[in-house]
XYZ file of C-alpha atoms in Angstrom:
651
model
C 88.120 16.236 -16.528
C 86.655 18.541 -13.964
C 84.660 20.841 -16.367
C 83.747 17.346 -17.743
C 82.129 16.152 -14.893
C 80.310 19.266 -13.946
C 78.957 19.192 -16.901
C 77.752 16.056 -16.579
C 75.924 16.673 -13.175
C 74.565 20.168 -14.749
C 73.127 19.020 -17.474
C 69.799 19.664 -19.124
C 67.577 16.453 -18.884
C 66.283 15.263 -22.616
C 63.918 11.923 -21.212
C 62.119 13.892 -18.530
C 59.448 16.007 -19.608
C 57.887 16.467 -15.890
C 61.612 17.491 -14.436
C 61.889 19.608 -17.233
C 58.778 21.641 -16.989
C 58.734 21.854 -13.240
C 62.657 23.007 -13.500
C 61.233 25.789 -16.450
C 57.963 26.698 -13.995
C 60.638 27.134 -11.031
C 62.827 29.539 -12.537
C 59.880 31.289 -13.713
C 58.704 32.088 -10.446
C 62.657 33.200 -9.229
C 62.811 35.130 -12.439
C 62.128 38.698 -10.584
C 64.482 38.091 -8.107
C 67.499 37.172 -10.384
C 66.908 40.257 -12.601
C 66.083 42.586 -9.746
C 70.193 41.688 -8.522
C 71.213 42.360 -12.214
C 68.764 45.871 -12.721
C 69.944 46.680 -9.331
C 73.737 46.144 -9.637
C 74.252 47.625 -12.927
C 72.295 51.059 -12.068
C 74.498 50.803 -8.637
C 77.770 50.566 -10.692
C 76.606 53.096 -13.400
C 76.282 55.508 -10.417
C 78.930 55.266 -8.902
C 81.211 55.670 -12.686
C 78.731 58.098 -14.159
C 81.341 60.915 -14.059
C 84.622 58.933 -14.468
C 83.376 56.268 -17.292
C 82.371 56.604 -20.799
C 78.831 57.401 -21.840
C 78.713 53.639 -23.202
C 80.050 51.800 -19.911
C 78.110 54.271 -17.610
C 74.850 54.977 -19.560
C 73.852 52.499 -22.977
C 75.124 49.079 -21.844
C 73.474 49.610 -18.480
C 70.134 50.790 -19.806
C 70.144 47.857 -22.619
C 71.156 45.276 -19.562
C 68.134 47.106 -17.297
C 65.891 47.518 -20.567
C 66.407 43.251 -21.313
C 66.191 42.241 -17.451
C 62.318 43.454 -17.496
C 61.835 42.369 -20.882
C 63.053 38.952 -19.894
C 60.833 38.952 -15.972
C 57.659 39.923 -18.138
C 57.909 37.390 -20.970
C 59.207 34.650 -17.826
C 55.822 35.728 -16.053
C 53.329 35.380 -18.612
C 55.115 31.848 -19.972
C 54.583 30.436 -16.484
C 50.840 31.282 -16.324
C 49.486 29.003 -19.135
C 49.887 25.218 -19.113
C 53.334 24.402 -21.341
C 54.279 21.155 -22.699
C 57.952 19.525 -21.921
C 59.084 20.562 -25.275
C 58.347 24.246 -24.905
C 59.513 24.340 -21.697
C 62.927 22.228 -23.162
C 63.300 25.469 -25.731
C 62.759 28.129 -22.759
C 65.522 26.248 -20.307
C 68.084 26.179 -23.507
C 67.630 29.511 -24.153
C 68.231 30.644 -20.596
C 70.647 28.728 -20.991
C 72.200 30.425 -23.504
C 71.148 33.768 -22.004
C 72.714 33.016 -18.837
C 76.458 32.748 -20.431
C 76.015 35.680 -23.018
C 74.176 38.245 -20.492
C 77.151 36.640 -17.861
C 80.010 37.622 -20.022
C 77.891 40.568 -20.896
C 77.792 41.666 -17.402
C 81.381 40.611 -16.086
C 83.036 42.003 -19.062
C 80.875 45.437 -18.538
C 82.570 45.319 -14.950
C 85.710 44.827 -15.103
C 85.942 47.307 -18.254
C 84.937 49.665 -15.719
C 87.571 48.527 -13.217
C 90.684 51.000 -14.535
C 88.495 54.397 -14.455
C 88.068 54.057 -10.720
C 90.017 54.268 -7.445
C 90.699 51.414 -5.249
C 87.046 52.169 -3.495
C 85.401 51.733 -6.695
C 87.141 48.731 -8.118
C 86.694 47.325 -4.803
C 82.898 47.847 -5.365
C 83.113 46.158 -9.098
C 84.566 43.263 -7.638
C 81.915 43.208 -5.046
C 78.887 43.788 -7.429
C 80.388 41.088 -9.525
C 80.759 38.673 -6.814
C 77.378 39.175 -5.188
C 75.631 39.205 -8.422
C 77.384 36.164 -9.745
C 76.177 34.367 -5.704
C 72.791 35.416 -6.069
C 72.496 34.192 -9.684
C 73.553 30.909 -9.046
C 70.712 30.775 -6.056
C 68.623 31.752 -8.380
C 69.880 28.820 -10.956
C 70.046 26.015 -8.604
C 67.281 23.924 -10.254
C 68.650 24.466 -13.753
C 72.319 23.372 -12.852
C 73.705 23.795 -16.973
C 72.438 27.389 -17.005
C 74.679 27.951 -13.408
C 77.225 25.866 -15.003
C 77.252 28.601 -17.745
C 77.072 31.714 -15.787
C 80.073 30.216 -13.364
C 82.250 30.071 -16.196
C 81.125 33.392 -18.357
C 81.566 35.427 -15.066
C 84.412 33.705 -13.087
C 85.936 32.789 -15.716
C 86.508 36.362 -17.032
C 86.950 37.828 -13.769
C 89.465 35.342 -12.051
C 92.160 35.471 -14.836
C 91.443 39.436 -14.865
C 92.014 39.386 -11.055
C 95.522 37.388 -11.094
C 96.953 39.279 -14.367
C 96.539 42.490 -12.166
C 99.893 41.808 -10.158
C 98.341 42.935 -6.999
C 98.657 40.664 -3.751
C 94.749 41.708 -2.731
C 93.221 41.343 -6.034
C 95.249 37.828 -6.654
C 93.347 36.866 -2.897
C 90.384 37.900 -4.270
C 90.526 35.789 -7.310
C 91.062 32.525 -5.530
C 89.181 33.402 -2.568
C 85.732 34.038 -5.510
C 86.783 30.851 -7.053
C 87.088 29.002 -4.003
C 83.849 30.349 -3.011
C 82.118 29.217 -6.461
C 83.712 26.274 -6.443
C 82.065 25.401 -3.442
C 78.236 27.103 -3.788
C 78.560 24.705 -6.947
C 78.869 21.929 -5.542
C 75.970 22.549 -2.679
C 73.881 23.845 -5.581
C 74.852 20.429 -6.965
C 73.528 18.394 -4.349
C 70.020 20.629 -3.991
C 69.857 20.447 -7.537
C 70.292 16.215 -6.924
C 67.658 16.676 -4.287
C 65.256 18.620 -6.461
C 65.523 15.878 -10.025
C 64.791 12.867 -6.990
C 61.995 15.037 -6.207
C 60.327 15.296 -9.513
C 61.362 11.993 -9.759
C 59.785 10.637 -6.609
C 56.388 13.032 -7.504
C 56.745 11.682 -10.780
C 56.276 7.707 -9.713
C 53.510 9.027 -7.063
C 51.685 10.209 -9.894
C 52.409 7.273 -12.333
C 51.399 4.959 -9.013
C 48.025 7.444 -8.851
C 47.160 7.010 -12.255
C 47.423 3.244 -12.239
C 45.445 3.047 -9.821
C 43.117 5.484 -11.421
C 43.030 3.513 -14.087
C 42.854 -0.031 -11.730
C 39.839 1.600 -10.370
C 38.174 3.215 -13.184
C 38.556 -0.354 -14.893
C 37.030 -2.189 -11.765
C 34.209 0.163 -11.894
C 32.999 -0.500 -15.782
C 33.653 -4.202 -14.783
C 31.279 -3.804 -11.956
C 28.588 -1.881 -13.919
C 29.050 -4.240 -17.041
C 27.613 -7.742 -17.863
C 30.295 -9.750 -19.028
C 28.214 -11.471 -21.592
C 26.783 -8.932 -23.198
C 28.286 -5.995 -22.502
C 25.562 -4.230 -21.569
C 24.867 -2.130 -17.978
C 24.274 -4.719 -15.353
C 21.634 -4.663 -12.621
C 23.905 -3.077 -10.345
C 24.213 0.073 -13.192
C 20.209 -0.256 -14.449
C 19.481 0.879 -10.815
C 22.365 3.517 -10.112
C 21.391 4.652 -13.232
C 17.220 4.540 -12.630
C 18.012 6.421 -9.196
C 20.277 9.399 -11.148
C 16.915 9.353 -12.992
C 14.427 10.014 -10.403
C 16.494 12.721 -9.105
C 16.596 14.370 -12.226
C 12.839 14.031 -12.073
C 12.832 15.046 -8.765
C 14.473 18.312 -9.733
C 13.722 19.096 -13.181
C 10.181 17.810 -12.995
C 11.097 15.207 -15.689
C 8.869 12.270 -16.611
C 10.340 8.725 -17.805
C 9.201 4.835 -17.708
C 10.998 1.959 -16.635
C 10.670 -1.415 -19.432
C 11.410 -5.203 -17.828
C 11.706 -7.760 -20.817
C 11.388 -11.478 -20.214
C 12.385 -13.778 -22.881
C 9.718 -16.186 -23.994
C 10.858 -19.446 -25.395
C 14.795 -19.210 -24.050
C 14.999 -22.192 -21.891
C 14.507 -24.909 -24.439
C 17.693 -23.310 -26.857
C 19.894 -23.461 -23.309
C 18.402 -27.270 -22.839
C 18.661 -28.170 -25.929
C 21.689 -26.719 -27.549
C 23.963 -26.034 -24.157
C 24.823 -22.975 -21.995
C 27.273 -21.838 -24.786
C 24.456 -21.518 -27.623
C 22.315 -19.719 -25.019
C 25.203 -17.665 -23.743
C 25.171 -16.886 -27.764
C 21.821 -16.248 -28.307
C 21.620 -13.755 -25.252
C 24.551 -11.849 -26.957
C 22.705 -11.490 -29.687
C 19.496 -10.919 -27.920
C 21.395 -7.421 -26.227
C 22.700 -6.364 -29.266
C 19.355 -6.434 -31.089
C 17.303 -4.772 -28.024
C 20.094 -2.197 -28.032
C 20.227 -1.064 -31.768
C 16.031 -0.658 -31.588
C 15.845 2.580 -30.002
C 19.569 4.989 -29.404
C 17.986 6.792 -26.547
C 16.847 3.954 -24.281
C 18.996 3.065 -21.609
C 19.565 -0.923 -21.771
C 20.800 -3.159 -19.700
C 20.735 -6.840 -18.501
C 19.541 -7.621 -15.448
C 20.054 -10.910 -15.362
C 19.391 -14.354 -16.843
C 17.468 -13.764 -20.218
C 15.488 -10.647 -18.728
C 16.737 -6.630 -19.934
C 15.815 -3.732 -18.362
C 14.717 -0.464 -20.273
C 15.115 3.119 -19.125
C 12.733 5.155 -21.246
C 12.997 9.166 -21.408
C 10.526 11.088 -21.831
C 6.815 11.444 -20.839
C 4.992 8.987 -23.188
C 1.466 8.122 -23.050
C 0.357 4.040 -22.424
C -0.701 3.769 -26.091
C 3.225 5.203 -27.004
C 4.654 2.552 -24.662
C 2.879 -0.391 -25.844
C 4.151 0.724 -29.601
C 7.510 1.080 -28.436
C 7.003 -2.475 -26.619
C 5.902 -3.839 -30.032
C 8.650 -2.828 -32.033
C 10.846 -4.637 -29.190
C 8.347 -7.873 -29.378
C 8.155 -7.827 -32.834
C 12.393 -7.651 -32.880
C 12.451 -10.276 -30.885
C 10.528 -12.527 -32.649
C 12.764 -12.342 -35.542
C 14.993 -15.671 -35.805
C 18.436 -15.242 -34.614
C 20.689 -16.846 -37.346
C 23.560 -18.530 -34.759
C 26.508 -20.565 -36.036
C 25.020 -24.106 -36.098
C 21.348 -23.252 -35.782
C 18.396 -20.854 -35.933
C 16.663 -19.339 -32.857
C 13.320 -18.740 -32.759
C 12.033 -16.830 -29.546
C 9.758 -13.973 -28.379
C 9.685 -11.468 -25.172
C 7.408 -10.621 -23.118
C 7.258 -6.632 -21.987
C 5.824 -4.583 -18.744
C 6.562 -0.899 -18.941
C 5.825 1.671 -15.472
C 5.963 5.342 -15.762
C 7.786 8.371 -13.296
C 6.045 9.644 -11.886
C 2.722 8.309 -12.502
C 3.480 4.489 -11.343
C 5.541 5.411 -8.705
C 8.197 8.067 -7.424
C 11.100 4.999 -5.714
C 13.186 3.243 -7.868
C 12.397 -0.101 -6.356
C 8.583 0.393 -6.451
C 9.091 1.562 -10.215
C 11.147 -1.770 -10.930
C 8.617 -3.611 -9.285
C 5.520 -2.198 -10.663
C 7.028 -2.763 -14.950
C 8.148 -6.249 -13.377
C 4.067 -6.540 -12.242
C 3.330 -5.537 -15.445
C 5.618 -8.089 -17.374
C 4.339 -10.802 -15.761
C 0.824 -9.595 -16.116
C 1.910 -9.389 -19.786
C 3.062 -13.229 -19.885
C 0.197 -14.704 -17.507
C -2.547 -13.146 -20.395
C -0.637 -12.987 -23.741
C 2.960 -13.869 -24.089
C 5.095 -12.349 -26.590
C 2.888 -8.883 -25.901
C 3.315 -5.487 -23.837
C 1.438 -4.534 -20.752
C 1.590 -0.737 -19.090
C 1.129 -0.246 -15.359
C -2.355 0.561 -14.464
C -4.845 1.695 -11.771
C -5.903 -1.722 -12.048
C -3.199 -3.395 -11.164
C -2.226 -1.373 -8.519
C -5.586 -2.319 -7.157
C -3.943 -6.016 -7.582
C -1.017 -5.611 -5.831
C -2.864 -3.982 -2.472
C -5.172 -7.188 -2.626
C -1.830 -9.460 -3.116
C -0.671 -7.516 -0.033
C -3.615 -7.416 1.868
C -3.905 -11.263 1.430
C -0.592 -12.366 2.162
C -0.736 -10.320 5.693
C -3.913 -11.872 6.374
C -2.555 -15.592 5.507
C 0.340 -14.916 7.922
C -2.370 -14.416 10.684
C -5.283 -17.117 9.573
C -5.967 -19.852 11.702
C -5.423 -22.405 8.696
C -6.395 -25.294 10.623
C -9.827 -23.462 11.045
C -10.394 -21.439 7.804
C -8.577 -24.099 4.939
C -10.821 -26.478 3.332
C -11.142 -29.177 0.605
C -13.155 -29.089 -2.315
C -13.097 -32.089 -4.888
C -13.329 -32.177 -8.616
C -14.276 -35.695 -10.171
C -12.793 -37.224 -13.081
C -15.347 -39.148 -14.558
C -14.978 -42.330 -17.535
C -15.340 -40.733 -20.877
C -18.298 -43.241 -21.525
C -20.407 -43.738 -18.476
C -20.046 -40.985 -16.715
C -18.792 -42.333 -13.333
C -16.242 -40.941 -11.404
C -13.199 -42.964 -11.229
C -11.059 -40.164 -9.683
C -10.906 -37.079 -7.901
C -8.903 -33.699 -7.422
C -8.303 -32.213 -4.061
C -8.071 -28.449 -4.223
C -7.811 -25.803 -0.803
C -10.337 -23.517 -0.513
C -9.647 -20.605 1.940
C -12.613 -18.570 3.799
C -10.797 -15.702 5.447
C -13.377 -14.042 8.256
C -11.635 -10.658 7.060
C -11.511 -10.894 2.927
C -13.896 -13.536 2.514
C -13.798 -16.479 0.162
C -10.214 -15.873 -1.374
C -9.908 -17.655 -4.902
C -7.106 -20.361 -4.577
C -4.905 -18.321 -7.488
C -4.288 -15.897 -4.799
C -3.574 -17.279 -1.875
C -1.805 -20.565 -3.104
C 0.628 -17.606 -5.306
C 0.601 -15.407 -1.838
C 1.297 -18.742 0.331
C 4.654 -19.309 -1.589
C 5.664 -15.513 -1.538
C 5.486 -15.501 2.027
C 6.816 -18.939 2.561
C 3.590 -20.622 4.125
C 3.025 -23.124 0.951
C 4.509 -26.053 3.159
C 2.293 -25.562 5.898
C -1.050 -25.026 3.707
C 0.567 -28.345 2.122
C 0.814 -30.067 4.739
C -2.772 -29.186 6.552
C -4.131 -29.418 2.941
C -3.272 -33.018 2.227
C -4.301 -34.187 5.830
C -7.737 -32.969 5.313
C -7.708 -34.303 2.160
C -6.828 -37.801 3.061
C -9.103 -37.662 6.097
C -12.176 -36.729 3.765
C -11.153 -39.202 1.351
C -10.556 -42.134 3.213
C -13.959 -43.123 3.679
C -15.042 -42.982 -0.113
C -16.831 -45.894 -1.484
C -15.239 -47.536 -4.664
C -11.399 -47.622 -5.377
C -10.996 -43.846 -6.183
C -8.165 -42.369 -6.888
C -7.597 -38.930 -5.027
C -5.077 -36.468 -6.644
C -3.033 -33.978 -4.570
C -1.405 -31.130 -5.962
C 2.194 -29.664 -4.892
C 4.070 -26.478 -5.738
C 7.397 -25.769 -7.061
C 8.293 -25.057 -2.870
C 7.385 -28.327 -2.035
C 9.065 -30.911 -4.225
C 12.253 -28.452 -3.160
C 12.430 -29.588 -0.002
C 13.715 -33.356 1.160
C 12.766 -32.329 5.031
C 9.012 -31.219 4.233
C 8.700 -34.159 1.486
C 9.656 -36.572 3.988
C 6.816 -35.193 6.568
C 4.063 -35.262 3.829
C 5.219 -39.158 3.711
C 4.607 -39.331 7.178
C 1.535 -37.768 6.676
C 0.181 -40.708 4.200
C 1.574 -43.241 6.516
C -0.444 -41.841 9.398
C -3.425 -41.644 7.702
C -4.375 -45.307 6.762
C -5.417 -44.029 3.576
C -4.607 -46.752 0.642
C -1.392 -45.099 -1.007
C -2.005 -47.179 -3.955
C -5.385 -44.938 -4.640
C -3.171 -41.722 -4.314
C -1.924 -39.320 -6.747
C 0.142 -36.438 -6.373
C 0.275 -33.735 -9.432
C 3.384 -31.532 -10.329
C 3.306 -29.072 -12.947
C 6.017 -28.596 -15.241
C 7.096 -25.271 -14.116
C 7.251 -26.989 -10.357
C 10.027 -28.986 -11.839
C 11.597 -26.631 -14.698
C 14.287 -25.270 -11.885
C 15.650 -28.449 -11.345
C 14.772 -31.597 -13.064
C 17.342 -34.062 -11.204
C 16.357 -32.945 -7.812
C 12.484 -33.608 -8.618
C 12.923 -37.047 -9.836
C 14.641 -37.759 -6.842
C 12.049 -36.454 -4.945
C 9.237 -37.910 -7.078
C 10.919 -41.004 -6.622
C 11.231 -40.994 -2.744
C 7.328 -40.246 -3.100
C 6.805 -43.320 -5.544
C 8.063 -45.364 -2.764
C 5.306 -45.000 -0.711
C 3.535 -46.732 -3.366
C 1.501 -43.664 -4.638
C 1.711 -42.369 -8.285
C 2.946 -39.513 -10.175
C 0.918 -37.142 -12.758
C 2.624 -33.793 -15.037
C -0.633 -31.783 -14.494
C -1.312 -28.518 -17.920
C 0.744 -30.908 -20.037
C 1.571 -29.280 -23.185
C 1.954 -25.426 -21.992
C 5.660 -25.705 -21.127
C 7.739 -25.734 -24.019
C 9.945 -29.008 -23.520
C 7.257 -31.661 -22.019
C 8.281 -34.186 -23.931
C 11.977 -33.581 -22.144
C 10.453 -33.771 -18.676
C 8.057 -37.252 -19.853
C 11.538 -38.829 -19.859
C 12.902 -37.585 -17.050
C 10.642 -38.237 -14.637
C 9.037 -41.211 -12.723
C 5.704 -40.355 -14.480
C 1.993 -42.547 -14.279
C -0.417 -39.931 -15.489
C -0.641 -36.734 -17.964
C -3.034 -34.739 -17.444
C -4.204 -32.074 -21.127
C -4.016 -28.342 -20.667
C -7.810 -27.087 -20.736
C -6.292 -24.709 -23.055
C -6.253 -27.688 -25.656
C -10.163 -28.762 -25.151
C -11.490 -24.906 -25.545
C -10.209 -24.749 -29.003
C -10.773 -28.435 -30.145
C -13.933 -27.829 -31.936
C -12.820 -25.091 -33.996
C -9.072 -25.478 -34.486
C -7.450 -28.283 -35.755
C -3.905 -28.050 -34.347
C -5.741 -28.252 -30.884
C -7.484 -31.252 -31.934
C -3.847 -32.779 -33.270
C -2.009 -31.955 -29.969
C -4.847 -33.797 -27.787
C -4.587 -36.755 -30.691
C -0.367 -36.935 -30.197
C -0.729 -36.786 -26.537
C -3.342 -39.523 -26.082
C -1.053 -41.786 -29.010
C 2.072 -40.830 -26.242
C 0.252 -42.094 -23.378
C -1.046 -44.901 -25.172
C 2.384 -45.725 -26.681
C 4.293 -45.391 -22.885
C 1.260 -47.065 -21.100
C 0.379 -43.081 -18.891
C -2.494 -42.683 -17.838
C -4.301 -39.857 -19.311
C -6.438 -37.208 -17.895
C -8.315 -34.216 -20.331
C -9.116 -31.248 -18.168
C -11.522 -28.467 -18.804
C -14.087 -30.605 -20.479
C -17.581 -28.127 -20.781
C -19.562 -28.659 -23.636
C -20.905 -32.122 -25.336
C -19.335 -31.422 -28.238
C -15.867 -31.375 -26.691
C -16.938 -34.367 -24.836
C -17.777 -36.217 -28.320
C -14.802 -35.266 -30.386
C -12.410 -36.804 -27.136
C -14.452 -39.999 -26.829
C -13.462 -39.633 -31.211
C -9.726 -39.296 -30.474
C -9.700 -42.378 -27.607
C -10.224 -40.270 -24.114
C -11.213 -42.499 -21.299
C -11.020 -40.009 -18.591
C -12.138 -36.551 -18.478
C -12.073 -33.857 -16.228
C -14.501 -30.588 -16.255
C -17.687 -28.510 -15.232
C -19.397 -30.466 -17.796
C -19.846 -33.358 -15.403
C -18.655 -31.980 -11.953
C -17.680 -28.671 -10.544
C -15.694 -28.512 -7.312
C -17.974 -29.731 -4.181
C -16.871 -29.616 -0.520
C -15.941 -32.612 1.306
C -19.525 -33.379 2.843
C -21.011 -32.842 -0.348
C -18.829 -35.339 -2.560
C -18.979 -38.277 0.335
C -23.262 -37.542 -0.190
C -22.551 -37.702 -3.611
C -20.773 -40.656 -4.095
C -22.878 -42.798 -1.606
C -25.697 -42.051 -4.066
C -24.099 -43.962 -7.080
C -24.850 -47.420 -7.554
C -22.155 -48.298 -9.666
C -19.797 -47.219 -6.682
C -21.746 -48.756 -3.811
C -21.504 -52.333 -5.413
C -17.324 -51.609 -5.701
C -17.552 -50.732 -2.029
């Protein structure tokens, strides 16, 4: 029952590869130390019986313990300087194992064979060497407690019994004082070697703990760099990645372009067909971007735009083929589980280091260049240029001006008359802000209106715009309705709509002769909030026009939706009427819509007489354009109306 449970707390663990190895690397490293006692012992004893011993006890088992010992430290040595799995270390404990009993025996037996040849010095000294030895073994054993196990009972075990059957009072002593003494080194060997398997144990869950959250990390990391639609890079990854870039090119000298793709046509499937469709159709979107080119780095950056990482140094003329193969993928239809998508993409590219040499000046110069590419011809691929680099210092140099202008001083109103399609005769008018800056000059109202919003002004120029508007206005014979413009910024805003209503009230001007205009993309962001605020407008008792009617892609959504009086035709319509037909049908549904809901209508852009002709054809009544009127200033139009009869006799 003893042995029994010995064995059981030195045994060799089977489930525990990492105990296992680190108990085989640990009596690698004691190896030299344990056979150094046993090379050392057995030449002592072969000494010390070379004359008095056979050749055999004294001379061959020695040398062949002594020849095994090094055998045994270099083969030990070399297996515990390469990496080992659990199973090869399993076979190297089990046969140390095995080793330890048979060279044990081999040893004690060797011993105590030599015991009669001697005198009572010399067995003394067997009895000594085997003691020691045996002591200094099982040190050397503690971590691989079956192997001490086995060594305990090869050597005590022959040498106890050999001690007792002697007869003799000091070698009987001996034998239970050696067994005592094992005894006991076994069982604080025992609790060291407890120590040690808690230790591995207690490493072991460190490093299980480590790895998880390795793993926790790793995983938060690709979830972090990852959109979790597409699973493409995010924006947070496109630019980690586009700064590893640029110091790559920064080091190596290495060229590359940064792509920005827009998706042309995406809204109306997300209106129309729900967030999950869209949510489809953008899946579907990365995959196909992704498969076009292997080496491009892709990513989504958010909503339906993708950014491209480019390498390589590639001429404008290679771009802008690589951004058609991307267009022209994109303007395949996208067969989706209860419809068919049919989109486009719009594409600015900017090259390292020619564009720029920062990551955020790169991104910002392809984004310049996208939405160059969708202001002149959606669906199409525009490079960074010298040109538009020119644009964005006159952007720059405008908005720092703006934030400095005296408005008050330097913002005035021009007026474009919309005249009956018949007689001629103005029946309306459109206010629009001129700005003469005394540092740039006249400033076209494209860039400063887009520079006033940037920068956050676009409520103030409002505001001072549609005072000196109603102030110039106010005055005008006949009942003429003045039309105001506002931005995206302004209908945003309850606060600033609510001080533009203050501004009508102060004015006196007749509310029922005013008109504000909102375009669709003022209103695309958020439909409900801007018929709520059209509404609170409409209260006033003014009216409500959708000005470049029939650009957007869902008008017909928004003629609903809002509290409309008045649409007003995209010029782009009335350029092509003469020669295309589809132009001419689009003006013909839209004046049948107007006619059918009882809306106003407006035709802007009106130039030649022919254009004139073919509306007056299609049942225009009110027309807008340089063929009658181009913009005047405020003095100007009040000269200009005074001088028409028609209007003098209304007034």
């Amino acid at each position: 029952m003893f042995l029994g449970r010995l064995a059981s707390v030195f045994s060799v663990p089977k489930d525990n590869p990492s105990l296992v190895i680190a108990q085989a690397r640990t009596f690698s490293r004691q190896i030299p130390m344990m056979y150094a006692m046993v090379i050392v012992n057995s030449i002592a004893l072969a000494w010390l019986h070379q004359d008095i011993a056979p050749d055999h006890l004294s001379i061959y088992i020695p040398a062949a313990l002594v020849a095994l010992s090094i055998y045994r430290t270099i083969n030990h040595w070399r297996f515990g300087q390469r990496e080992i799995s659990g199973e090869i270390a399993r076979k190297q404990l089990r046969a140390t194992m095995v080793l330890a009993g048979v060279l044990g025996a081999v040893f004690a037996g060797r011993a105590l064979s030599l015991f009669k040849y001697g005198d009572a010095y010399t067995k003394g000294q067997a009895v000594f060497f085997i003691g020691v030895t045996c002591m200094g073994i099982l040190v050397c054993l503690m971590h691989l407690r079956a192997a001490a196990l086995l060594l305990t009972v090869a050597v005590v075990g022959l040498t106890v019994p050999y001690l007792l059957m002697t007869g003799q009072t000091t070698y009987i002593v001996v034998a239970i004082n050696l067994l005592i003494v094992t005894v006991a080194v076994l069982f604080v060997l025992s609790r060291y070697s407890s120590s040690f398997v808690e230790l591995i144990a207690n490493q072991d869950a460190l490093k299980a703990a480590a790895e998880a959250s390795r793993e926790l990390s790793d995983r938060n990391e690709r979830l972090a760099n990852l959109d979790a639609l597409t699973g493409l890079p995010n924006r947070r990854s496109f630019m980690a990645e586009l700064d590893r870039r640029i110091s790559e090119g920064e080091a190596e000298n290495v060229a590359f372009a940064v792509g920005t793709i827009d998706l042309d046509g995406f809204k109306p499937i997300n209106d129309i067909y729900g967030h999950v469709a869209g949510d489809r159709l953008l899946r579907a979107v990365g995959e196909r971007i992704a498969q076009v080119e292997r080496r491009v780095f892709v990513a989504r950056l958010g909503g339906d735009e993708f950014g491209l990482i480019i390498p390589g140094d590639h001429g404008s003329g290679a771009l802008k083929a690589l951004g058609d193969r991307y267009c022209n993928t994109l303007r395949a239809p996208f067969e989706l589980e209860d419809f068919t998508a049919t989109i486009g993409g719009s594409i600015g590219f900017a090259k390292y280091p020619d564009a720029a040499s920062t990551a955020e000046q790169l991104f910002e110069y392809a984004d310049f260049a996208l939405y160059s590419a969708k202001d002149t011809a959606r669906g199409t691929t525009t490079v960074f240029s010298p040109e538009h680099r020119s644009s964005i210092d006159r952007s720059n140099r405008i908005r720092r001006e703006l934030q400095v202008a005296d408005l008050e001083e330097e913002l005035a109103v021009h007026f474009q008359f919309i005249v009956d399609a018949w007689s001629g005769v103005p029946c309306g008018a459109e206010a629009l802000a001129r700005w003469n800056s005394p540092v740039l000059g006249r400033v076209p109202p494209g860039e400063f209106i887009s520079a006033a919003e940037q920068t956050g002004l676009i409520n103030r120029l409002t505001r001072i715009m549609l005072a000196k508007t109603l102030e110039a206005a106010k005055d005008w014979p006949g009942n003429l309705t003045v039309s105001f413009n506002l931005s995206a910024r302004d209908i945003g805003y309850r606060n600033h709509i609510l001080q533009l209503m203050d501004i009508v009230k102060a004015s006196g001007f007749p509310t029922e002769r005013l008109m504000f205009e909102v375009t669709e993309s003022a209103v695309v962001h958020d439909l409900e909030r801007a018929s709520e605020t059209l509404l609170l407008l409409k209260s006033l008792g003014v009216r409500i026009a959708l000005d470049d009617f029939g650009v957007g892609y869902s008008s017909l959504s928004y003629v609903q939706a809002l509290p409309l009086d008045r649409l007003k035709i995209d010029r782009s319509f009335v350029m092509q009427i003469e020669q295309s037909r589809k132009s001419h049908a689009v003006v013909q549904t839209v004046v049948d819509l107007c006619n059918n809901l009882r809306l106003d209508c407006v035709v802007e852009g009106v130039e030649t007489e022919g254009q004139r002709d073919l509306l007056r054809q299609i049942g225009c009544t009110k027309i807008q354009g340089y063929l009658y009127h181009r913009p005047m200033a405020s003095e100007d139009a009040v000269k200009f109306l005074r001088d028409i009869p028609e209007l003098s006799r209304v007034a």
